[in-house]
């Protein structure tokens, strides 16, 4: 096989090998609840802006590696407006061609071989690849139900001393848990003045049901310790555009920018124009997105509750973290649901060992499909009775 030893040791991406594959299911119409993106269309105004920008001659040529001034200013203005965070558009902002590129590339920018990196368990699957590419040591940051918040006292002190980077993500993918500002405050003060930096994956920022999701950069001294990675994919229904950005700690951002000058040649100008328009004009749309998924959560869980189907509290994001019946692993339950109920969900184990007895259920479906899926799951109530 023509593959480097480094690449060979990295597990296949779960979603890379499953997205688009042919699904064999039971006799009922298939309901796909494994999708990780909102189901709505990109707002028409953003699409029109993109279409117009395609025709501009300056967008048909190479652009500045680190982005248009207008896009960077829109990012700075957005964070000031939404979170009261002041940023320097040149020193504290890095434009990303998809946030995954930044999240996976980050360890290569600031972590040395043999350093430790803490990864949330459960947490997004692809963080691990970046750590292994950097020849660093991943270590599980155990997150426990029902709130899935970090408990720093449970990480051995000798591991913390060797930790260079910590990944956090709230609203959490896959659990749908959120945090208050105090959780970020504690993390920032814990690691201020140490070698450890924090990256907060804020992909589902728009979706907070009980309170607005806080930014880690709002915490006192936040920029001394952390960067935040924000995506336009979910909040603006722009997943296919692959637009995001990292912002915060100047040293980390500069390292990430240097890395991207070698791996990416600058974002397509028309994409930047569309993203600029979105950030400047669609704050209300973000609130609407959150309300859509709050109502879906309420509707879906009300039916599950009728059958006493166990799940963890979903206070944000677009996923429900569903417990499996006692005799099933997540992977076994995925196959059972597919063949018995014609429902496709994601197993919990790719998100970490703590997901072994869970499945991730996406609510990115219309009401009719959600109601039908909830009723099918409710019918499984006897499987949960001891």
GROMACS .gro file of N, CA and C in nm, residues 139-266:
model
  384
  139UNK      N    1  -0.552   1.262   2.498
  139UNK     CA    2  -0.596   1.215   2.630
  139UNK      C    3  -0.742   1.256   2.648
  140UNK      N    4  -0.823   1.163   2.694
  140UNK     CA    5  -0.967   1.187   2.703
  140UNK      C    6  -1.001   1.281   2.818
  141UNK      N    7  -1.071   1.388   2.785
  141UNK     CA    8  -1.132   1.475   2.885
  141UNK      C    9  -1.272   1.422   2.907
  142UNK      N   10  -1.288   1.345   3.013
  142UNK     CA   11  -1.414   1.273   3.036
  142UNK      C   12  -1.527   1.371   3.070
  143UNK      N   13  -1.632   1.366   2.991
  143UNK     CA   14  -1.752   1.447   3.014
  143UNK      C   15  -1.866   1.354   3.054
  144UNK      N   16  -1.925   1.382   3.169
  144UNK     CA   17  -2.024   1.289   3.223
  144UNK      C   18  -2.164   1.348   3.218
  145UNK      N   19  -2.265   1.259   3.199
  145UNK     CA   20  -2.403   1.306   3.200
  145UNK      C   21  -2.442   1.354   3.338
  146UNK      N   22  -2.543   1.441   3.348
  146UNK     CA   23  -2.627   1.487   3.237
  146UNK      C   24  -2.577   1.615   3.170
  147UNK      N   25  -2.478   1.684   3.228
  147UNK     CA   26  -2.441   1.817   3.177
  147UNK      C   27  -2.318   1.818   3.087
  148UNK      N   28  -2.236   1.713   3.094
  148UNK     CA   29  -2.119   1.699   3.006
  148UNK      C   30  -2.027   1.821   3.011
  149UNK      N   31  -1.990   1.858   3.133
  149UNK     CA   32  -1.899   1.970   3.155
  149UNK      C   33  -1.766   1.920   3.206
  150UNK      N   34  -1.656   1.988   3.176
  150UNK     CA   35  -1.525   1.939   3.219
  150UNK      C   36  -1.507   1.948   3.370
  151UNK      N   37  -1.446   1.845   3.426
  151UNK     CA   38  -1.406   1.844   3.566
  151UNK      C   39  -1.253   1.831   3.566
  152UNK      N   40  -1.185   1.944   3.584
  152UNK     CA   41  -1.040   1.946   3.569
  152UNK      C   42  -0.971   1.863   3.676
  153UNK      N   43  -1.036   1.843   3.789
  153UNK     CA   44  -0.974   1.764   3.896
  153UNK      C   45  -0.962   1.617   3.860
  154UNK      N   46  -1.034   1.574   3.758
  154UNK     CA   47  -1.029   1.433   3.719
  154UNK      C   48  -0.919   1.404   3.617
  155UNK      N   49  -0.849   1.509   3.574
  155UNK     CA   50  -0.735   1.489   3.485
  155UNK      C   51  -0.609   1.483   3.571
  156UNK      N   52  -0.529   1.377   3.561
  156UNK     CA   53  -0.408   1.366   3.645
  156UNK      C   54  -0.318   1.489   3.630
  157UNK      N   55  -0.261   1.532   3.738
  157UNK     CA   56  -0.180   1.653   3.738
  157UNK      C   57  -0.061   1.642   3.645
  158UNK      N   58  -0.001   1.523   3.636
  158UNK     CA   59   0.115   1.508   3.549
  158UNK      C   60   0.076   1.521   3.402
  159UNK      N   61  -0.047   1.483   3.368
  159UNK     CA   62  -0.096   1.499   3.230
  159UNK      C   63  -0.121   1.647   3.202
  160UNK      N   64  -0.183   1.716   3.296
  160UNK     CA   65  -0.210   1.859   3.278
  160UNK      C   66  -0.081   1.937   3.255
  161UNK      N   67   0.023   1.900   3.325
  161UNK     CA   68   0.150   1.973   3.311
  161UNK      C   69   0.211   1.955   3.172
  162UNK      N   70   0.176   1.846   3.106
  162UNK     CA   71   0.230   1.820   2.972
  162UNK      C   72   0.131   1.854   2.861
  163UNK      N   73   0.017   1.912   2.898
  163UNK     CA   74  -0.087   1.941   2.801
  163UNK      C   75  -0.063   2.076   2.734
  164UNK      N   76  -0.060   2.076   2.603
  164UNK     CA   77  -0.036   2.198   2.526
  164UNK      C   78  -0.166   2.257   2.472
  165UNK      N   79  -0.267   2.171   2.451
  165UNK     CA   80  -0.389   2.216   2.386
  165UNK      C   81  -0.507   2.138   2.440
  166UNK      N   82  -0.619   2.209   2.457
  166UNK     CA   83  -0.745   2.147   2.501
  166UNK      C   84  -0.854   2.186   2.403
  167UNK      N   85  -0.930   2.087   2.358
  167UNK     CA   86  -1.048   2.112   2.275
  167UNK      C   87  -1.172   2.112   2.362
  168UNK      N   88  -1.255   2.215   2.346
  168UNK     CA   89  -1.387   2.221   2.404
  168UNK      C   90  -1.486   2.248   2.292
  169UNK      N   91  -1.611   2.207   2.310
  169UNK     CA   92  -1.713   2.236   2.210
  169UNK      C   93  -1.851   2.243   2.275
  170UNK      N   94  -1.909   2.361   2.272
  170UNK     CA   95  -2.045   2.383   2.325
  170UNK      C   96  -2.118   2.483   2.235
  171UNK      N   97  -2.243   2.452   2.199
  171UNK     CA   98  -2.316   2.331   2.225
  171UNK      C   99  -2.239   2.208   2.177
  172UNK      N  100  -2.242   2.106   2.260
  172UNK     CA  101  -2.161   1.988   2.234
  172UNK      C  102  -2.221   1.904   2.122
  173UNK      N  103  -2.135   1.867   2.028
  173UNK     CA  104  -2.166   1.765   1.929
  173UNK      C  105  -2.092   1.641   1.975
  174UNK      N  106  -2.164   1.540   2.026
  174UNK     CA  107  -2.299   1.498   1.990
  174UNK      C  108  -2.408   1.515   2.095
  175UNK      N  109  -2.377   1.565   2.215
  175UNK     CA  110  -2.473   1.548   2.326
  175UNK      C  111  -2.582   1.655   2.333
  176UNK      N  112  -2.563   1.769   2.266
  176UNK     CA  113  -2.661   1.877   2.277
  176UNK      C  114  -2.654   1.953   2.408
  177UNK      N  115  -2.546   1.933   2.484
  177UNK     CA  116  -2.531   2.004   2.611
  177UNK      C  117  -2.469   2.142   2.588
  178UNK      N  118  -2.497   2.235   2.678
  178UNK     CA  119  -2.443   2.369   2.670
  178UNK      C  120  -2.382   2.406   2.806
  179UNK      N  121  -2.313   2.521   2.809
  179UNK     CA  122  -2.254   2.567   2.935
  179UNK      C  123  -2.287   2.714   2.956
  180UNK      N  124  -2.269   2.758   3.078
  180UNK     CA  125  -2.280   2.900   3.111
  180UNK      C  126  -2.141   2.962   3.102
  181UNK      N  127  -2.136   3.094   3.109
  181UNK     CA  128  -2.008   3.164   3.103
  181UNK      C  129  -1.914   3.121   3.215
  182UNK      N  130  -1.971   3.084   3.330
  182UNK     CA  131  -1.888   3.047   3.445
  182UNK      C  132  -1.799   2.926   3.416
  183UNK      N  133  -1.847   2.835   3.333
  183UNK     CA  134  -1.765   2.718   3.297
  183UNK      C  135  -1.642   2.762   3.218
  184UNK      N  136  -1.662   2.856   3.126
  184UNK     CA  137  -1.548   2.910   3.051
  184UNK      C  138  -1.456   2.993   3.142
  185UNK      N  139  -1.516   3.070   3.233
  185UNK     CA  140  -1.436   3.149   3.326
  185UNK      C  141  -1.340   3.060   3.404
  186UNK      N  142  -1.393   2.948   3.453
  186UNK     CA  143  -1.311   2.855   3.531
  186UNK      C  144  -1.196   2.799   3.447
  187UNK      N  145  -1.226   2.763   3.322
  187UNK     CA  146  -1.123   2.706   3.235
  187UNK      C  147  -1.013   2.808   3.206
  188UNK      N  148  -1.052   2.930   3.178
  188UNK     CA  149  -0.954   3.034   3.146
  188UNK      C  150  -0.863   3.061   3.265
  189UNK      N  151  -0.920   3.074   3.383
  189UNK     CA  152  -0.838   3.102   3.501
  189UNK      C  153  -0.752   2.982   3.539
  190UNK      N  154  -0.802   2.863   3.510
  190UNK     CA  155  -0.725   2.741   3.540
  190UNK      C  156  -0.595   2.739   3.461
  191UNK      N  157  -0.599   2.783   3.336
  191UNK     CA  158  -0.483   2.767   3.248
  191UNK      C  159  -0.413   2.899   3.214
  192UNK      N  160  -0.460   3.008   3.268
  192UNK     CA  161  -0.391   3.135   3.248
  192UNK      C  162  -0.251   3.126   3.308
  193UNK      N  163  -0.151   3.172   3.232
  193UNK     CA  164  -0.015   3.169   3.281
  193UNK      C  165   0.056   3.037   3.265
  194UNK      N  166  -0.010   2.938   3.202
  194UNK     CA  167   0.053   2.808   3.175
  194UNK      C  168   0.084   2.798   3.025
  195UNK      N  169   0.144   2.686   2.986
  195UNK     CA  170   0.172   2.661   2.844
  195UNK      C  171   0.048   2.616   2.768
  196UNK      N  172  -0.061   2.590   2.838
  196UNK     CA  173  -0.179   2.529   2.778
  196UNK      C  174  -0.269   2.632   2.711
  197UNK      N  175  -0.310   2.602   2.590
  197UNK     CA  176  -0.408   2.684   2.519
  197UNK      C  177  -0.536   2.603   2.498
  198UNK      N  178  -0.647   2.676   2.480
  198UNK     CA  179  -0.778   2.614   2.460
  198UNK      C  180  -0.832   2.656   2.325
  199UNK      N  181  -0.890   2.561   2.251
  199UNK     CA  182  -0.965   2.594   2.130
  199UNK      C  183  -1.110   2.554   2.155
  200UNK      N  184  -1.200   2.651   2.138
  200UNK     CA  185  -1.342   2.624   2.155
  200UNK      C  186  -1.408   2.617   2.019
  201UNK      N  187  -1.460   2.500   1.987
  201UNK     CA  188  -1.532   2.476   1.861
  201UNK      C  189  -1.675   2.524   1.881
  202UNK      N  190  -1.709   2.636   1.814
  202UNK     CA  191  -1.838   2.703   1.834
  202UNK      C  192  -1.929   2.683   1.713
  203UNK      N  193  -1.924   2.562   1.655
  203UNK     CA  194  -1.996   2.536   1.530
  203UNK      C  195  -2.146   2.557   1.542
  204UNK      N  196  -2.202   2.524   1.659
  204UNK     CA  197  -2.347   2.532   1.678
  204UNK      C  198  -2.385   2.652   1.765
  205UNK      N  199  -2.308   2.759   1.752
  205UNK     CA  200  -2.327   2.878   1.833
  205UNK      C  201  -2.469   2.931   1.832
  206UNK      N  202  -2.534   2.924   1.716
  206UNK     CA  203  -2.666   2.985   1.701
  206UNK      C  204  -2.775   2.915   1.780
  207UNK      N  205  -2.749   2.789   1.821
  207UNK     CA  206  -2.857   2.706   1.875
  207UNK      C  207  -2.847   2.693   2.026
  208UNK      N  208  -2.906   2.786   2.097
  208UNK     CA  209  -2.912   2.782   2.242
  208UNK      C  210  -3.055   2.801   2.287
  209UNK      N  211  -3.110   2.705   2.361
  209UNK     CA  212  -3.254   2.705   2.389
  209UNK      C  213  -3.290   2.767   2.523
  210UNK      N  214  -3.210   2.741   2.626
  210UNK     CA  215  -3.240   2.794   2.758
  210UNK      C  216  -3.174   2.930   2.782
  211UNK      N  217  -3.065   2.956   2.710
  211UNK     CA  218  -2.995   3.085   2.718
  211UNK      C  219  -2.909   3.097   2.593
  212UNK      N  220  -2.870   3.219   2.562
  212UNK     CA  221  -2.780   3.238   2.448
  212UNK      C  222  -2.645   3.175   2.480
  213UNK      N  223  -2.591   3.103   2.383
  213UNK     CA  224  -2.462   3.039   2.406
  213UNK      C  225  -2.352   3.142   2.422
  214UNK      N  226  -2.271   3.130   2.528
  214UNK     CA  227  -2.162   3.227   2.548
  214UNK      C  228  -2.041   3.195   2.462
  215UNK      N  229  -1.962   3.295   2.435
  215UNK     CA  230  -1.832   3.278   2.371
  215UNK      C  231  -1.726   3.266   2.479
  216UNK      N  232  -1.628   3.180   2.459
  216UNK     CA  233  -1.520   3.167   2.557
  216UNK      C  234  -1.438   3.296   2.561
  217UNK      N  235  -1.442   3.376   2.455
  217UNK     CA  236  -1.366   3.500   2.451
  217UNK      C  237  -1.431   3.610   2.535
  218UNK      N  238  -1.555   3.588   2.580
  218UNK     CA  239  -1.620   3.683   2.670
  218UNK      C  240  -1.565   3.674   2.812
  219UNK      N  241  -1.500   3.563   2.844
  219UNK     CA  242  -1.446   3.545   2.978
  219UNK      C  243  -1.327   3.639   3.001
  220UNK      N  244  -1.310   3.683   3.123
  220UNK     CA  245  -1.196   3.767   3.159
  220UNK      C  246  -1.066   3.694   3.122
  221UNK      N  247  -0.978   3.762   3.053
  221UNK     CA  248  -0.850   3.705   3.008
  221UNK      C  249  -0.868   3.597   2.903
  222UNK      N  250  -0.986   3.591   2.841
  222UNK     CA  251  -1.013   3.485   2.745
  222UNK      C  252  -0.912   3.477   2.633
  223UNK      N  253  -0.875   3.593   2.578
  223UNK     CA  254  -0.782   3.594   2.465
  223UNK      C  255  -0.639   3.561   2.507
  224UNK      N  256  -0.610   3.562   2.637
  224UNK     CA  257  -0.478   3.520   2.683
  224UNK      C  258  -0.457   3.369   2.667
  225UNK      N  259  -0.568   3.296   2.668
  225UNK     CA  260  -0.561   3.150   2.674
  225UNK      C  261  -0.623   3.082   2.551
  226UNK      N  262  -0.727   3.141   2.493
  226UNK     CA  263  -0.813   3.066   2.402
  226UNK      C  264  -0.825   3.128   2.264
  227UNK      N  265  -0.858   3.040   2.169
  227UNK     CA  266  -0.915   3.084   2.043
  227UNK      C  267  -1.052   3.018   2.029
  228UNK      N  268  -1.132   3.075   1.943
  228UNK     CA  269  -1.266   3.020   1.916
  228UNK      C  270  -1.279   3.000   1.765
  229UNK      N  271  -1.343   2.892   1.727
  229UNK     CA  272  -1.362   2.861   1.585
  229UNK      C  273  -1.511   2.866   1.556
  230UNK      N  274  -1.548   2.956   1.466
  230UNK     CA  275  -1.690   2.983   1.434
  230UNK      C  276  -1.718   2.940   1.291
  231UNK      N  277  -1.833   2.879   1.271
  231UNK     CA  278  -1.872   2.829   1.139
  231UNK      C  279  -1.999   2.896   1.091
  232UNK      N  280  -2.004   2.927   0.962
  232UNK     CA  281  -2.128   2.976   0.902
  232UNK      C  282  -2.217   2.861   0.854
  233UNK      N  283  -2.167   2.739   0.860
  233UNK     CA  284  -2.237   2.625   0.802
  233UNK      C  285  -2.374   2.602   0.863
  234UNK      N  286  -2.381   2.605   0.995
  234UNK     CA  287  -2.504   2.563   1.062
  234UNK      C  288  -2.602   2.678   1.080
  235UNK      N  289  -2.555   2.787   1.138
  235UNK     CA  290  -2.645   2.898   1.168
  235UNK      C  291  -2.707   2.961   1.045
  236UNK      N  292  -2.633   2.964   0.935
  236UNK     CA  293  -2.681   3.031   0.814
  236UNK      C  294  -2.722   2.932   0.704
  237UNK      N  295  -2.725   2.802   0.735
  237UNK     CA  296  -2.755   2.699   0.634
  237UNK      C  297  -2.659   2.711   0.516
  238UNK      N  298  -2.530   2.722   0.546
  238UNK     CA  299  -2.428   2.742   0.442
  238UNK      C  300  -2.322   2.632   0.446
  239UNK      N  301  -2.361   2.510   0.478
  239UNK     CA  302  -2.262   2.404   0.496
  239UNK      C  303  -2.181   2.377   0.370
  240UNK      N  304  -2.243   2.385   0.255
  240UNK     CA  305  -2.171   2.357   0.131
  240UNK      C  306  -2.072   2.464   0.091
  241UNK      N  307  -2.081   2.581   0.152
  241UNK     CA  308  -1.991   2.691   0.119
  241UNK      C  309  -1.854   2.676   0.183
  242UNK      N  310  -1.847   2.604   0.295
  242UNK     CA  311  -1.721   2.579   0.366
  242UNK      C  312  -1.655   2.709   0.410
  243UNK      N  313  -1.725   2.787   0.491
  243UNK     CA  314  -1.672   2.916   0.537
  243UNK      C  315  -1.674   2.920   0.690
  244UNK      N  316  -1.562   2.958   0.748
  244UNK     CA  317  -1.555   2.977   0.892
  244UNK      C  318  -1.435   3.065   0.926
  245UNK      N  319  -1.409   3.080   1.055
  245UNK     CA  320  -1.295   3.160   1.097
  245UNK      C  321  -1.257   3.125   1.240
  246UNK      N  322  -1.130   3.147   1.271
  246UNK     CA  323  -1.079   3.133   1.407
  246UNK      C  324  -1.041   3.271   1.457
  247UNK      N  325  -1.056   3.292   1.587
  247UNK     CA  326  -1.025   3.424   1.642
  247UNK      C  327  -0.991   3.414   1.789
  248UNK      N  328  -0.912   3.510   1.835
  248UNK     CA  329  -0.874   3.511   1.976
  248UNK      C  330  -0.724   3.529   1.994
  249UNK      N  331  -0.662   3.441   2.074
  249UNK     CA  332  -0.522   3.455   2.113
  249UNK      C  333  -0.431   3.484   1.994
  250UNK      N  334  -0.359   3.594   2.001
  250UNK     CA  335  -0.281   3.643   1.887
  250UNK      C  336  -0.173   3.545   1.844
  251UNK      N  337  -0.104   3.486   1.940
  251UNK     CA  338   0.006   3.395   1.905
  251UNK      C  339  -0.046   3.271   1.832
  252UNK      N  340  -0.155   3.216   1.881
  252UNK     CA  341  -0.212   3.097   1.817
  252UNK      C  342  -0.266   3.132   1.679
  253UNK      N  343  -0.332   3.245   1.669
  253UNK     CA  344  -0.388   3.286   1.539
  253UNK      C  345  -0.277   3.308   1.437
  254UNK      N  346  -0.168   3.368   1.478
  254UNK     CA  347  -0.058   3.391   1.383
  254UNK      C  348   0.005   3.259   1.337
  255UNK      N  349   0.015   3.163   1.428
  255UNK     CA  350   0.067   3.032   1.390
  255UNK      C  351  -0.028   2.963   1.291
  256UNK      N  352  -0.158   2.975   1.316
  256UNK     CA  353  -0.257   2.914   1.227
  256UNK      C  354  -0.255   2.981   1.090
  257UNK      N  355  -0.238   3.112   1.088
  257UNK     CA  356  -0.232   3.184   0.960
  257UNK      C  357  -0.109   3.141   0.880
  258UNK      N  358   0.004   3.125   0.946
  258UNK     CA  359   0.125   3.080   0.877
  258UNK      C  360   0.103   2.942   0.817
  259UNK      N  361   0.043   2.854   0.895
  259UNK     CA  362   0.014   2.717   0.849
  259UNK      C  363  -0.074   2.721   0.724
  260UNK      N  364  -0.173   2.807   0.724
  260UNK     CA  365  -0.267   2.812   0.612
  260UNK      C  366  -0.206   2.875   0.487
  261UNK      N  367  -0.102   2.956   0.502
  261UNK     CA  368  -0.038   3.007   0.380
  261UNK      C  369   0.030   2.896   0.302
  262UNK      N  370   0.059   2.785   0.368
  262UNK     CA  371   0.121   2.671   0.300
  262UNK      C  372   0.020   2.566   0.257
  263UNK      N  373  -0.094   2.560   0.324
  263UNK     CA  374  -0.193   2.457   0.293
  263UNK      C  375  -0.310   2.508   0.209
  264UNK      N  376  -0.335   2.637   0.210
  264UNK     CA  377  -0.447   2.696   0.136
  264UNK      C  378  -0.401   2.829   0.076
  265UNK      N  379  -0.452   2.859  -0.042
  265UNK     CA  380  -0.404   2.978  -0.113
  265UNK      C  381  -0.501   3.096  -0.105
  266UNK      N  382  -0.584   3.099  -0.005
  266UNK     CA  383  -0.678   3.209   0.008
  266UNK      C  384  -0.817   3.168  -0.036
   0.00000   0.00000   0.00000
